[in-house]
Tab-separated table of C-alpha atoms and ligand atoms in Angstrom:
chain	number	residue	atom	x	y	z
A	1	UNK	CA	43.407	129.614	38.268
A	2	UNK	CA	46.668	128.140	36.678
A	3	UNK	CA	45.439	125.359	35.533
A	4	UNK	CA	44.042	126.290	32.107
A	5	UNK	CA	47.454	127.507	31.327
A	6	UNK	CA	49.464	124.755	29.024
A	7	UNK	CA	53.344	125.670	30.624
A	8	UNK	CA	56.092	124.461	28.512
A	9	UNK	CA	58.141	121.357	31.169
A	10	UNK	CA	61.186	122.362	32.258
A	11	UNK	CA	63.636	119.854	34.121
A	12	UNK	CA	64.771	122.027	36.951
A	13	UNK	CA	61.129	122.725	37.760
A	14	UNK	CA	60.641	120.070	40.656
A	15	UNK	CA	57.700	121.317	42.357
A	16	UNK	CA	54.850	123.245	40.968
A	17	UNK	CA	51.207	124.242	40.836
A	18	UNK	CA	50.124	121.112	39.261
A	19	UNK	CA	50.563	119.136	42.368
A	20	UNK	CA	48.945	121.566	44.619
A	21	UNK	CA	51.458	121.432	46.998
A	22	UNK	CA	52.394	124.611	49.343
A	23	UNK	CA	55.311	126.529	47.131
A	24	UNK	CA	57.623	126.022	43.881
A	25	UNK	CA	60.862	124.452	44.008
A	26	UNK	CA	63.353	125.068	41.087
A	27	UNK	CA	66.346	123.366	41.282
A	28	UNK	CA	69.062	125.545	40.906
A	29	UNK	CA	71.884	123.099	40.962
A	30	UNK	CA	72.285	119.557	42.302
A	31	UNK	CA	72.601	120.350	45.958
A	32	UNK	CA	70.437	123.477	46.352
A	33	UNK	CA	66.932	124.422	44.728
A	34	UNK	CA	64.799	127.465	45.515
A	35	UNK	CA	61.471	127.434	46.983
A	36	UNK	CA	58.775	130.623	46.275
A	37	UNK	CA	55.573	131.117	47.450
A	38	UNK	CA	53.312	134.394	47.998
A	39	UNK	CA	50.541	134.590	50.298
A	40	UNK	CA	48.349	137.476	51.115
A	41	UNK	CA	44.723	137.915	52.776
A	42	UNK	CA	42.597	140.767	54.420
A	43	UNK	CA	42.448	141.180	58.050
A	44	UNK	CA	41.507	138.248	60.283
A	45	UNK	CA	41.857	140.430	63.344
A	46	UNK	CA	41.355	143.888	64.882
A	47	UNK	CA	44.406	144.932	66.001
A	48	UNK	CA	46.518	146.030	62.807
A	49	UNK	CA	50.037	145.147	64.161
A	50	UNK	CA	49.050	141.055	64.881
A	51	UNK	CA	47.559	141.119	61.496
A	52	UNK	CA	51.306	141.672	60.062
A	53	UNK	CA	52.004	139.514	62.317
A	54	UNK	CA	49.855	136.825	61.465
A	55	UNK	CA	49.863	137.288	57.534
A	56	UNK	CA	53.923	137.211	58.189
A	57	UNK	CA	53.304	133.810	59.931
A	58	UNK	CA	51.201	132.062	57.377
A	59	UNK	CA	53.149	133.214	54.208
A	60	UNK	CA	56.562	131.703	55.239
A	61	UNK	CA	54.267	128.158	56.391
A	62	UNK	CA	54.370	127.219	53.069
A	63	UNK	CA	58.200	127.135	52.941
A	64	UNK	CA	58.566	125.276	56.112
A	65	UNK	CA	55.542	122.606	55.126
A	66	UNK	CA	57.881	122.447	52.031
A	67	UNK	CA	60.982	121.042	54.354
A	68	UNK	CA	62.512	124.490	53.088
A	69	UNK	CA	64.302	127.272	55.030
A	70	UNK	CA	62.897	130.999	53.875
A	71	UNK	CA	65.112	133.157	53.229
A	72	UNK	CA	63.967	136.534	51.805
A	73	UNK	CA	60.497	138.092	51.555
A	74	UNK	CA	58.967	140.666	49.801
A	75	UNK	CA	55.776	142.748	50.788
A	76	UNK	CA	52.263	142.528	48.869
A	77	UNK	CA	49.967	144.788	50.162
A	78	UNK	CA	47.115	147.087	49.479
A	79	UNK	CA	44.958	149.379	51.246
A	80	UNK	CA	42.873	152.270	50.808
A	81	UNK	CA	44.415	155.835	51.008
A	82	UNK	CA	41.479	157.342	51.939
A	83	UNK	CA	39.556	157.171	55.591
A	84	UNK	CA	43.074	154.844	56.601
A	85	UNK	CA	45.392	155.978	59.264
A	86	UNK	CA	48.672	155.359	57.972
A	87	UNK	CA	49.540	154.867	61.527
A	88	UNK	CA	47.908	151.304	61.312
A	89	UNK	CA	49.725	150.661	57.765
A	90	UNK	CA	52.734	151.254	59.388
A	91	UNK	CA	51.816	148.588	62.403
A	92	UNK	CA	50.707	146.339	60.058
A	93	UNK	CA	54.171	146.519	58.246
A	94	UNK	CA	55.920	146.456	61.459
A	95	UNK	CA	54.082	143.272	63.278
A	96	UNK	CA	55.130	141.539	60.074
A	97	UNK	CA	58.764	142.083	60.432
A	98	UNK	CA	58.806	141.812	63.706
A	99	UNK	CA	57.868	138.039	62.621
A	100	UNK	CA	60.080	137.731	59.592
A	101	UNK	CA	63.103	139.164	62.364
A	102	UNK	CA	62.072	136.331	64.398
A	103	UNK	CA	62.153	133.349	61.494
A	104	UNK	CA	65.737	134.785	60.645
A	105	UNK	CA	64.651	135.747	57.636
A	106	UNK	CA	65.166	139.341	55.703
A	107	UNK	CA	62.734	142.030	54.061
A	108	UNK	CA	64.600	143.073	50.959
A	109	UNK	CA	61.151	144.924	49.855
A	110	UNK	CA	57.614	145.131	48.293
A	111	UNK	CA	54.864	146.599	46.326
A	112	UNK	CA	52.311	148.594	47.631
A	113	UNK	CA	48.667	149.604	45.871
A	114	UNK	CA	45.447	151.298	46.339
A	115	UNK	CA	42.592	149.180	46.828
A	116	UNK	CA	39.176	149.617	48.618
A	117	UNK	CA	40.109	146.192	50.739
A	118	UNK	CA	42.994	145.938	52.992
A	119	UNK	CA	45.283	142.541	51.987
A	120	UNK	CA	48.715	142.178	53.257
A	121	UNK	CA	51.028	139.514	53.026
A	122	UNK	CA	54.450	138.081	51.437
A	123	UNK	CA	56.040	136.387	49.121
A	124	UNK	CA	58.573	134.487	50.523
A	125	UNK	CA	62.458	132.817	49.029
A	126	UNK	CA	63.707	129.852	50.469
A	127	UNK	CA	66.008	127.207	49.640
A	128	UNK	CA	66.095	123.151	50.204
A	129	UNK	CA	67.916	120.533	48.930
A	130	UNK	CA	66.305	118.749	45.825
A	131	UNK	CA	66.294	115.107	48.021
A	132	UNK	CA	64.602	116.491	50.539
A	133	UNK	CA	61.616	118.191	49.755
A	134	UNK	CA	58.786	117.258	51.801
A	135	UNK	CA	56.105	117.109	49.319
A	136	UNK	CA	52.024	116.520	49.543
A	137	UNK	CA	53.373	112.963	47.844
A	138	UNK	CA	55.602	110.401	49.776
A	139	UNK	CA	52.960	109.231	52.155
A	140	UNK	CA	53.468	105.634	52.972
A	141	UNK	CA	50.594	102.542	54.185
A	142	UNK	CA	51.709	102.762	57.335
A	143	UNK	CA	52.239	106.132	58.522
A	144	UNK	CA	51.425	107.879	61.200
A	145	UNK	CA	49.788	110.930	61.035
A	146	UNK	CA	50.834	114.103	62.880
A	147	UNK	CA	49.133	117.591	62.899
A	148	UNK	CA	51.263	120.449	65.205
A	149	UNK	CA	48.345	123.006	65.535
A	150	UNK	CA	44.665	122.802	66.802
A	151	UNK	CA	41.974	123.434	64.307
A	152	UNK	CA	39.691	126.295	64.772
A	153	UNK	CA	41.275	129.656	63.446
A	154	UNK	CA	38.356	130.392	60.601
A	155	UNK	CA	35.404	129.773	63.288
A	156	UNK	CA	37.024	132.045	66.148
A	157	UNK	CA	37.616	134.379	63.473
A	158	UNK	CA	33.655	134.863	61.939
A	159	UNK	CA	33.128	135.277	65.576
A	160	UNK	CA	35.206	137.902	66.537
A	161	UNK	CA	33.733	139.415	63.439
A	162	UNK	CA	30.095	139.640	64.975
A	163	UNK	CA	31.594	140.280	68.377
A	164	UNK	CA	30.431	136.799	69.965
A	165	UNK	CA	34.339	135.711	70.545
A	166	UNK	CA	35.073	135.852	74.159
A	167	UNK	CA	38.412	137.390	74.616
A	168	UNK	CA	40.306	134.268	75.922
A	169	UNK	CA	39.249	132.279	72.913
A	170	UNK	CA	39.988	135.095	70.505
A	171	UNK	CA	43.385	135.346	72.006
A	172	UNK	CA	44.433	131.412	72.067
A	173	UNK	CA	43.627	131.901	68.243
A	174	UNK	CA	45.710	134.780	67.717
A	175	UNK	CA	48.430	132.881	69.995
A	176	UNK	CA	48.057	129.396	67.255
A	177	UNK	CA	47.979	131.934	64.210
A	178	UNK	CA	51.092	134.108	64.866
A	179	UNK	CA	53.228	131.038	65.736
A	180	UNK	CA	55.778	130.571	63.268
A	181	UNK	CA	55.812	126.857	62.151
A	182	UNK	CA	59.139	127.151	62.509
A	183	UNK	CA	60.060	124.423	64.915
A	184	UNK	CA	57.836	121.720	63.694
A	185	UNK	CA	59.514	122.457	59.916
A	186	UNK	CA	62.752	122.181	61.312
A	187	UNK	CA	62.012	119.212	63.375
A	188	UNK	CA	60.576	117.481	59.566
A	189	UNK	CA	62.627	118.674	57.816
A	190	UNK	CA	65.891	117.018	59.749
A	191	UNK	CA	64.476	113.803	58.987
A	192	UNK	CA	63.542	114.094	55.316
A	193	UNK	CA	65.111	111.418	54.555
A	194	UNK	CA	65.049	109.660	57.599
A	195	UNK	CA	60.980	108.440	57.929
A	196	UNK	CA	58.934	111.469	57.280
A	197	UNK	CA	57.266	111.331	53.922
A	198	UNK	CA	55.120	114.044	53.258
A	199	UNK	CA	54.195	117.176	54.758
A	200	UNK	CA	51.686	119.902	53.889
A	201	UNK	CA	50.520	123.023	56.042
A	202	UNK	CA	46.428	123.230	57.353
A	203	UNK	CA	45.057	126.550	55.567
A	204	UNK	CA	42.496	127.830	53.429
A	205	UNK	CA	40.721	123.934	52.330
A	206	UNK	CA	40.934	122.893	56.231
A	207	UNK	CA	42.296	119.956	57.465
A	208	UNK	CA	40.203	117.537	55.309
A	209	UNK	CA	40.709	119.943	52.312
A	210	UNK	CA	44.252	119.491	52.776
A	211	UNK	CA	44.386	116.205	53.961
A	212	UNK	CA	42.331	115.266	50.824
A	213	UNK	CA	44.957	116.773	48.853
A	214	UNK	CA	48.077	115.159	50.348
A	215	UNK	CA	46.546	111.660	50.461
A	216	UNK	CA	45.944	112.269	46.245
A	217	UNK	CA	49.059	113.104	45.497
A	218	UNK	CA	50.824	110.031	47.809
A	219	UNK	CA	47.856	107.790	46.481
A	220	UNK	CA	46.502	106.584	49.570
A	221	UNK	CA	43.743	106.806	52.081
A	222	UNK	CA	44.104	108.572	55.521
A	223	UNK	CA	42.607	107.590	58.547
A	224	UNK	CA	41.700	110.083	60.910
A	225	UNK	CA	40.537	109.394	64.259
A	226	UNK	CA	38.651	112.658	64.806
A	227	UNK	CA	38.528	112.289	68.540
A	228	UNK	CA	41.918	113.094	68.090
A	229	UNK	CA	42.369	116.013	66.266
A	230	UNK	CA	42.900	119.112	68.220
A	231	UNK	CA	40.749	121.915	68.689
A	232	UNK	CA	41.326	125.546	69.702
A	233	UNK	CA	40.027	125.489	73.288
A	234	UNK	CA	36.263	127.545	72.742
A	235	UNK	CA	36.094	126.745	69.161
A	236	UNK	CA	33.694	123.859	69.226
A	237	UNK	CA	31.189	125.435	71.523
A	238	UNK	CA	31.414	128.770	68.658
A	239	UNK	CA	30.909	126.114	65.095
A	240	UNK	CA	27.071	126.281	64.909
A	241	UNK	CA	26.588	130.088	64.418
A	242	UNK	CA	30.354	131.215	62.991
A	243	UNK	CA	30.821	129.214	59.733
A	244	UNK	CA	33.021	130.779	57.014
A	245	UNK	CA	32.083	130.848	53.594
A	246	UNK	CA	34.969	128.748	52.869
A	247	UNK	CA	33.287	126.086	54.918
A	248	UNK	CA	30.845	124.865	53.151
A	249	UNK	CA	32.640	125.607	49.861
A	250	UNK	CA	35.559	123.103	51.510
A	251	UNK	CA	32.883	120.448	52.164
A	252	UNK	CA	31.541	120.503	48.880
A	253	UNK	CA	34.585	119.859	47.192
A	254	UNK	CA	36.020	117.641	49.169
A	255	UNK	CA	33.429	116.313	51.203
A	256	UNK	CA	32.549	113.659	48.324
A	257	UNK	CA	36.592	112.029	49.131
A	258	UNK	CA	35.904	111.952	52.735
A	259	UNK	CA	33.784	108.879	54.537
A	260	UNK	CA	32.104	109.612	57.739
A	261	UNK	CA	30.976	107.697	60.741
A	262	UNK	CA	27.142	107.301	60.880
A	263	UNK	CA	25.569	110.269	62.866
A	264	UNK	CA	28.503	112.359	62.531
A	265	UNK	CA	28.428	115.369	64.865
A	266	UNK	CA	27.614	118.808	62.439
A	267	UNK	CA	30.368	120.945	64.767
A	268	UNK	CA	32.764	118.694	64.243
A	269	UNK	CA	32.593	118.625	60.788
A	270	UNK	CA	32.310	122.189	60.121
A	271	UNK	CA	35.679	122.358	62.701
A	272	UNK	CA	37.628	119.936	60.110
A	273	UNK	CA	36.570	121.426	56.918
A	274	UNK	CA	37.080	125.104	58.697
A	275	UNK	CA	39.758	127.081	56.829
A	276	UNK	CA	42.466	127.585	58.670
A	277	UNK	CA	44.857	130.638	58.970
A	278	UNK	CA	48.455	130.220	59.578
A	279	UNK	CA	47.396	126.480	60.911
A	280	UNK	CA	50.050	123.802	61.885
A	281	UNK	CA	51.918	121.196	59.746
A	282	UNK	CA	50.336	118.083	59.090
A	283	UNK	CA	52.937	115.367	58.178
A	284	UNK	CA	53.096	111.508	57.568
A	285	UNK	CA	55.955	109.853	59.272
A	286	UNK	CA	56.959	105.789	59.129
A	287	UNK	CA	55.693	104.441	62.713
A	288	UNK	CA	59.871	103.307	63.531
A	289	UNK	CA	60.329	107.020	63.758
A	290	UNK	CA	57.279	108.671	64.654
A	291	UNK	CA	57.666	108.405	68.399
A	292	UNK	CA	60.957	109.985	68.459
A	293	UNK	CA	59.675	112.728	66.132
A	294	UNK	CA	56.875	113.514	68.066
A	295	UNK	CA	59.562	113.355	70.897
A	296	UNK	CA	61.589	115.986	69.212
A	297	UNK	CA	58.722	117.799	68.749
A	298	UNK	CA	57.948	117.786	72.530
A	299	UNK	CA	61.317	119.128	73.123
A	300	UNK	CA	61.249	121.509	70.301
A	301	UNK	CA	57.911	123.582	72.389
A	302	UNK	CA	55.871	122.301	70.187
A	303	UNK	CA	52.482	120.420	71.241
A	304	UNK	CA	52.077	118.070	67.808
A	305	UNK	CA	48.695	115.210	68.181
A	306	UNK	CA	48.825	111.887	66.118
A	307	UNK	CA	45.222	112.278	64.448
A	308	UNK	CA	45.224	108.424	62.628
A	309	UNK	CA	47.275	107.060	59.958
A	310	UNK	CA	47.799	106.246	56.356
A	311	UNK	CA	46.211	103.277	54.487
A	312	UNK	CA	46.079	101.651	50.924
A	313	UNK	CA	44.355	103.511	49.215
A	314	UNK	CA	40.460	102.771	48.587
A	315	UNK	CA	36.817	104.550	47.664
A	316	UNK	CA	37.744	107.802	49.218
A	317	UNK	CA	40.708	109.968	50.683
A	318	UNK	CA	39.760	109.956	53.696
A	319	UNK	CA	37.931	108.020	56.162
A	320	UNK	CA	36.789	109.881	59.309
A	321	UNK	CA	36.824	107.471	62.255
B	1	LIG	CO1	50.228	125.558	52.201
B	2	LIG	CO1	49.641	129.119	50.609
């Protein structure tokens, strides 16, 4: 939407839209610069109290795929005043809290309106130093891919729309969505500078979409091995008859960057281009390191795959493999 605007440069800007990368960063001084995103969406699940949850989960993602530690957040929100129990506004509000309590991170306010739609979400403060931003560039020949969620969240989610989620698979999504990325970021993040390279968070465009996007700005190919990429446990057998929209609008503007291997299975590639909610970090770490980080990782709770690895680039962004 931004990018009709002409904005006048400004040197302290280090990080914005242009780049598509996951939140601003403004330099505020040479050791600390500030990093601002906002992220809001209408419920992805029944129960009003995991949606705060969840839409408190995915906002701060951004800082974290960033390298960044949030802050401060501030509440976006809208729903409808009539026919709405303003018991579930407040659980919304107070799952979402609850979250931003557990990221150490504090509520200084918000802005409320009326609209017929429900959306909730935050925008979100945090600060990093100006070396070590972990952009969608920096990706190296070489790398090794990492990704520290399973893919699955928009397919589970359609289905639990039209009731055809059974409840264990509904609630390992939930249990992938509300998980703060937290760990993972802070895991990165601690070696900025040390062999990881680039690091973006899977949402809305999937994991190709986003993929796509960090192998553009690093000017490279990825390689993805997609026997390896993790999926929600009950999310494959659900990908025929519980496409998103944002499927098929993911695969037809990125699906021209991304090579496939002949006969490629249809699931599959509805699971990779699926848009993902509050999904995991997907980063690009040298291959000296990347055992240690995944190691870290490990110790850290958090279950990370290695999905492939980066390339020269060539004819597309990706090659499925
Ligand atoms: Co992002
Ligand atoms: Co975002």
């Amino acid at each position: 939407m931004l990018s009709g605007l002409s904005v006048p440069t400004d040197a302290r800007v280090l990080v914005d839209y242009r780049t598509s990368d996951d939140a601003g960063v403004y330099a505020l001084g040479a050791e600390t610069a500030l990093v601002q995103t906002v992220d809001f969406f209408t419920p992805i699940v029944d129960d009003a109290y995991t949606y705060g949850q969840i839409a408190a989960a995915n906002a701060l993602s951004d800082v974290y795929a960033m390298g960044a530690t949030p802050l401060t957040a501030l509440a976006v929100a809208a729903f409808p005043v009539k026919d709405f129990d303003p018991a579930e506004i407040a659980a919304v509000f107070r799952g979402g809290l609850d979250t931003l309590v557990e990221a150490g991170v504090a509520l200084l306010g918000g802005h409320t309106v009326q609209d017929t739609e429900v959306k909730f979400g935050y925008a979100v403060t945090g600060i990093v130093h100006p070396a070590r931003v972990l952009a969608n560039a920096g990706a190296r020949p070489g790398d090794v891919l990492v990704l520290t969620k399973p893919v699955g969240t928009g397919v589970i989610a359609t289905a639990v729309k039209f009731e055809r989620s059974p409840a264990e698979v509904t609630a390992r999504a939930v249990s992938v969505m509300r998980t703060l990325n937290r760990r993972a970021g802070e895991v990165f993040a601690a070696r900025a500078l040390a062999g990881v390279h680039a690091c973006t968070d899977v949402t809305g465009f999937g994991l190709l979409g986003h993929g796509c996007e960090l192998a553009a700005a690093s000017r490279v190919t990825l390689e993805i091995e997609v026997a390896a990429v993790p999926l929600i446990d009950g999310a494959y057998a659900l990908a025929s008859r519980n496409r998103p929209g944002g499927t098929a609008n993911n695969l037809r503007h990125f699906g021209p960057n991304v090579s496939e291997p002949p006969g490629f299975d249809d699931n599959l590639r509805a699971l990779l281009y699926d848009p993902q909610t509050s999904g995991g970090l997907l980063a690009a770490i040298a291959p000296e390191v990347a055992g240690d980080v995944c190691a870290d990782l490990e110790e850290r709770g958090v279950t990370a795959a290695t999905i492939g690895r980066v390339a020269e680039a060539g004819e597309v962004l990706i090659r499925l493999k």
